[in-house]
Amino acid sequence: MLVLPHNGHVYTANWHPSGRLLATGASDGAHLWETKTGQRVSHLRTDEVTSLAFNPTGSLLATVSPTGVVRLWRDGELQDTLAGYCCAWHPAGTGLTVVMGTEVSRWDCVTQQTTAWFELASPATAASWSGDGQLLLVGGAAWRAGQVVELGHSGRLTSLALSPDGARYVTSALGHSAPVRDSATGSQLLSLEHGHSWFTGIDWSPNGQTIVTGSTDRHLRFFDAVTGTLRGVLQQPGWVCTVAFSPTGSWLATTADDDCARLLPNPDIGEAVSGRPR
């Protein structure tokens, strides 16, 4: 396990597509880390960063601040500033989807211009594209083939994750359960339960077999993505804020309220899921 210490609260993490770098968002901006050594290689100084994402080639990093500012960075240099509370890169690398309340816009990578796209029924704080670029989930709505469909969610979503094939998705909303739903209809297929603790982060493994969640009771939980069965638990030093599998699924990045991010290797994950003693 590698521990990545910060000088303040660390909210979120996102992997570079190569897996060689991890970006973390913290109270003093964004940090870039070598995942092989755990060494910090860059510090992008801004206000708080509560969400961030690399584009598909890893050449651009989008950071999001709670003040509604999206910043685009290339090689540590600020390239552009947009208005939004959440964002998601199109998997083809053509642009960035930006959400500001109920307004969804598109930033084009070639023209570097932002254009309005569509309006939501209610504000969204999370967005994600399917790998084939045919489906966009944004808050409680889905865009597909030019049509926007409200999926009937209640409550403010704190995070969402699509299955690798885009057929299902799972959401968390600071509650004790996380529903797994059909992407086409929004109908609930499973419910992942946390007992008396709140879900604070969620991700789907690249092989589609496991859903990992973080919670306020300082535990990671690993669920079977097909049956919803709890397969394993790992205790953490603090309230877990974010969980993120590496592109190959061989590492898991976590952030917690002890001002640290952590990289957990596959052996630790495997032992937790199999129930073998550590």
Coordinates of C-alpha atoms in Angstrom, one line a residue:
M1 CA 0.0 0.0 0.0
L2 CA 1.2 3.5 -0.8
V3 CA 0.1 6.5 1.3
L4 CA -0.1 9.9 -0.3
P5 CA -0.1 12.6 2.4
H6 CA -1.7 16.0 1.8
N7 CA -1.6 19.2 3.8
G8 CA -5.4 19.4 4.1
H9 CA -8.5 17.5 3.3
V10 CA -8.4 15.4 0.2
Y11 CA -11.7 14.9 -1.5
T12 CA -11.3 13.0 -4.7
A13 CA -9.0 11.0 -7.0
N14 CA -8.8 10.1 -10.7
W15 CA -6.4 7.8 -12.6
H16 CA -4.4 8.9 -15.7
P17 CA -5.4 6.5 -18.6
S18 CA -1.9 5.0 -18.5
G19 CA -2.2 4.2 -14.8
R20 CA 1.2 5.9 -14.3
L21 CA -0.3 8.9 -12.6
L22 CA -3.0 9.6 -10.0
A23 CA -4.6 13.0 -9.7
T24 CA -6.1 14.0 -6.3
G25 CA -8.3 17.0 -5.5
A26 CA -7.7 18.6 -2.1
S27 CA -8.4 21.8 -0.1
D28 CA -5.3 23.4 -1.7
G29 CA -5.8 22.4 -5.3
A30 CA -4.9 19.4 -7.4
H31 CA -1.9 17.1 -7.0
L32 CA -0.3 14.6 -9.4
W33 CA 1.4 11.5 -8.1
E34 CA 3.6 8.8 -9.6
T35 CA 1.7 5.6 -8.8
K36 CA 4.8 3.4 -8.9
T37 CA 6.7 5.4 -6.3
G38 CA 4.1 7.5 -4.5
Q39 CA 6.1 10.6 -5.3
R40 CA 4.2 13.9 -5.9
V41 CA 5.2 15.3 -9.3
S42 CA 3.0 18.4 -9.5
H43 CA 0.8 20.7 -7.5
L44 CA -1.8 22.8 -9.3
R45 CA -2.6 25.6 -6.9
T46 CA -6.2 26.7 -6.9
D47 CA -9.1 26.8 -4.4
E48 CA -10.6 23.5 -3.3
V49 CA -10.9 20.7 -5.9
T50 CA -13.8 18.4 -5.2
S51 CA -13.9 16.6 -8.5
L52 CA -11.4 16.0 -11.3
A53 CA -11.0 13.9 -14.5
F54 CA -8.3 13.2 -17.1
N55 CA -9.4 13.2 -20.8
P56 CA -9.1 9.9 -22.6
T57 CA -5.5 10.6 -23.8
G58 CA -4.4 12.0 -20.5
S59 CA -3.3 15.3 -22.1
L60 CA -5.9 17.4 -20.3
L61 CA -7.0 17.4 -16.7
A62 CA -10.3 19.0 -15.7
T63 CA -10.7 20.1 -12.1
V64 CA -13.9 21.2 -10.4
S65 CA -14.3 23.6 -7.4
P66 CA -17.3 23.9 -5.2
T67 CA -17.6 27.6 -6.3
G68 CA -18.8 26.3 -9.7
V69 CA -15.5 26.7 -11.6
V70 CA -14.1 24.1 -14.0
R71 CA -10.4 24.5 -14.9
L72 CA -8.7 22.7 -17.7
W73 CA -4.9 22.0 -17.3
R74 CA -2.3 20.8 -19.8
D75 CA 1.2 20.0 -18.5
G76 CA 0.5 21.9 -15.3
E77 CA -0.6 25.1 -17.1
L78 CA -4.1 26.5 -17.0
Q79 CA -5.7 26.4 -20.5
D80 CA -9.3 27.4 -19.9
T81 CA -11.9 28.2 -17.3
L82 CA -15.6 27.1 -17.5
A83 CA -18.7 27.4 -15.3
G84 CA -19.9 24.1 -13.8
Y85 CA -20.3 22.0 -10.7
C86 CA -19.6 18.6 -12.5
C87 CA -18.2 17.4 -15.8
A88 CA -17.4 14.3 -17.8
W89 CA -15.1 13.7 -20.8
H90 CA -16.6 12.2 -23.9
P91 CA -14.8 8.8 -24.4
A92 CA -13.8 9.7 -28.0
G93 CA -11.9 12.7 -26.6
T94 CA -13.9 15.2 -28.6
G95 CA -15.0 17.4 -25.7
L96 CA -16.1 17.9 -22.2
T97 CA -19.6 17.8 -20.9
V98 CA -20.1 20.5 -18.2
V99 CA -23.1 20.8 -15.9
M100 CA -24.0 24.0 -14.2
G101 CA -27.2 23.4 -12.1
T102 CA -29.8 22.3 -14.7
E103 CA -27.8 23.5 -17.7
V104 CA -25.7 21.0 -19.7
S105 CA -23.1 22.4 -22.1
R106 CA -20.4 21.0 -24.3
W107 CA -16.8 22.3 -24.5
D108 CA -15.2 21.4 -27.8
C109 CA -11.5 20.3 -27.8
V110 CA -10.8 21.7 -31.3
T111 CA -12.5 25.1 -31.1
Q112 CA -12.2 25.4 -27.4
Q113 CA -15.7 26.9 -27.4
T114 CA -18.6 26.1 -25.1
T115 CA -22.1 25.6 -26.5
A116 CA -25.4 25.0 -24.6
W117 CA -26.8 21.5 -25.1
F118 CA -29.9 20.7 -23.1
E119 CA -31.7 21.5 -19.9
L120 CA -32.4 19.2 -16.9
A121 CA -35.5 19.1 -14.8
S122 CA -33.4 19.4 -11.6
P123 CA -29.8 20.3 -10.8
A124 CA -27.1 17.6 -11.2
T125 CA -23.9 17.1 -9.3
A126 CA -22.6 13.9 -11.1
A127 CA -22.1 12.9 -14.7
S128 CA -20.6 10.0 -16.6
W129 CA -20.4 8.7 -20.2
S130 CA -20.6 5.1 -21.3
G131 CA -17.5 3.7 -22.9
D132 CA -19.0 3.7 -26.4
G133 CA -20.2 7.4 -26.1
Q134 CA -23.8 6.4 -26.7
L135 CA -25.1 7.1 -23.2
L136 CA -24.6 10.1 -20.9
L137 CA -25.9 9.9 -17.3
V138 CA -26.2 13.3 -15.7
G139 CA -27.9 13.5 -12.3
G140 CA -31.2 11.8 -12.5
A141 CA -31.4 11.9 -16.3
A142 CA -30.0 10.0 -19.3
W143 CA -29.1 11.2 -22.8
R144 CA -29.2 8.7 -25.6
A145 CA -29.6 9.1 -29.4
G146 CA -30.5 12.8 -29.0
Q147 CA -33.2 12.1 -26.4
V148 CA -33.2 13.1 -22.7
V149 CA -35.1 10.9 -20.3
E150 CA -35.7 11.5 -16.7
L151 CA -35.0 8.4 -14.7
G152 CA -37.0 9.2 -11.6
H153 CA -34.3 9.4 -9.0
S154 CA -35.0 11.1 -5.6
G155 CA -32.4 12.9 -3.6
R156 CA -29.1 14.5 -4.6
L157 CA -26.7 12.1 -6.1
T158 CA -23.1 12.3 -4.7
S159 CA -21.6 9.9 -7.2
L160 CA -22.4 7.5 -9.9
A161 CA -20.6 4.7 -11.8
L162 CA -21.5 3.0 -15.1
S163 CA -20.7 -0.7 -15.7
P164 CA -17.9 -1.2 -18.3
D165 CA -20.5 -2.2 -20.9
G166 CA -22.8 0.7 -20.1
A167 CA -25.8 -1.6 -19.4
R168 CA -26.1 -0.8 -15.7
Y169 CA -25.2 2.0 -13.3
V170 CA -25.0 2.5 -9.6
T171 CA -25.5 5.7 -7.6
S172 CA -25.0 6.9 -4.1
A173 CA -26.9 9.8 -2.4
L174 CA -25.6 10.0 1.2
G175 CA -28.0 7.2 2.2
H176 CA -27.7 3.7 3.5
S177 CA -28.3 1.9 0.2
A178 CA -27.1 2.3 -3.4
P179 CA -29.4 1.1 -6.2
V180 CA -28.0 -0.6 -9.3
R181 CA -30.2 0.3 -12.2
D182 CA -30.8 -0.6 -15.8
S183 CA -29.3 2.1 -18.0
A184 CA -32.0 1.9 -20.6
T185 CA -35.0 2.1 -18.3
G186 CA -33.8 3.3 -15.0
S187 CA -35.5 0.4 -13.3
Q188 CA -33.8 -0.9 -10.1
L189 CA -32.1 -4.3 -10.4
L190 CA -30.2 -4.5 -7.1
S191 CA -29.7 -2.6 -3.9
L192 CA -26.3 -2.5 -2.1
E193 CA -26.7 -2.1 1.6
H194 CA -24.4 -0.4 4.1
G195 CA -26.4 -0.9 7.4
H196 CA -26.3 2.4 9.4
S197 CA -23.5 4.1 7.5
W198 CA -23.7 6.4 4.6
F199 CA -22.3 5.8 1.1
T200 CA -19.7 8.4 0.2
G201 CA -18.0 7.0 -2.9
I202 CA -18.6 4.3 -5.4
D203 CA -16.9 2.7 -8.4
W204 CA -17.2 -0.3 -10.8
S205 CA -14.2 -2.5 -11.5
P206 CA -12.9 -2.6 -15.1
N207 CA -13.8 -6.3 -15.5
G208 CA -17.4 -5.5 -14.5
Q209 CA -17.5 -8.1 -11.6
T210 CA -17.1 -5.9 -8.5
I211 CA -18.6 -2.7 -7.2
V212 CA -16.6 -1.0 -4.4
T213 CA -18.1 1.5 -2.0
G214 CA -16.7 3.8 0.6
S215 CA -18.6 4.9 3.7
T216 CA -18.7 7.0 6.8
D217 CA -17.9 4.0 9.0
R218 CA -14.3 3.9 7.7
H219 CA -14.8 0.8 5.6
L220 CA -14.5 -0.2 2.0
R221 CA -17.0 -2.8 0.9
F222 CA -16.7 -5.0 -2.2
F223 CA -20.0 -6.2 -3.7
D224 CA -20.6 -8.8 -6.4
A225 CA -21.9 -6.7 -9.3
V226 CA -24.3 -9.4 -10.6
T227 CA -25.9 -10.6 -7.3
G228 CA -25.3 -7.6 -5.0
T229 CA -23.7 -10.0 -2.4
L230 CA -21.2 -8.5 -0.1
R231 CA -17.9 -10.2 -0.8
G232 CA -15.5 -8.5 1.5
V233 CA -14.7 -5.5 3.7
L234 CA -11.5 -3.5 4.3
Q235 CA -11.1 -1.1 7.3
Q236 CA -9.6 2.3 6.6
P237 CA -8.1 5.0 8.8
G238 CA -10.8 7.5 8.2
W239 CA -14.2 8.4 6.6
V240 CA -13.8 7.3 3.0
C241 CA -14.5 10.1 0.5
T242 CA -13.7 8.6 -2.9
V243 CA -12.8 5.2 -4.4
A244 CA -11.4 4.7 -7.9
F245 CA -10.1 1.5 -9.6
S246 CA -7.0 1.9 -11.8
P247 CA -7.6 1.3 -15.6
T248 CA -6.5 -2.3 -15.3
G249 CA -8.2 -2.9 -11.9
S250 CA -4.9 -3.9 -10.3
W251 CA -5.0 -1.0 -7.9
L252 CA -7.6 0.9 -5.9
A253 CA -7.2 4.6 -5.0
T254 CA -9.0 5.9 -1.9
T255 CA -9.2 9.2 -0.2
A256 CA -10.2 9.7 3.4
D257 CA -10.8 12.5 6.0
D258 CA -7.3 11.9 7.6
D259 CA -5.7 14.1 4.8
C260 CA -4.4 11.1 2.9
A261 CA -5.0 9.3 -0.3
R262 CA -4.0 5.6 -0.5
L263 CA -3.2 3.1 -3.3
L264 CA -4.2 -0.4 -2.4
P265 CA -2.7 -3.2 -4.6
N266 CA -4.7 -6.1 -6.0
P267 CA -3.5 -8.6 -3.3
D268 CA -5.1 -6.5 -0.5
I269 CA -8.3 -6.3 -2.6
G270 CA -8.2 -10.0 -3.4
E271 CA -7.8 -11.0 0.2
A272 CA -10.7 -8.8 1.3
V273 CA -13.0 -10.2 -1.4
S274 CA -12.0 -13.8 -0.8
G275 CA -12.3 -13.4 3.0
R276 CA -8.8 -14.6 3.6
P277 CA -7.1 -13.2 6.7
R278 CA -4.7 -10.4 6.1

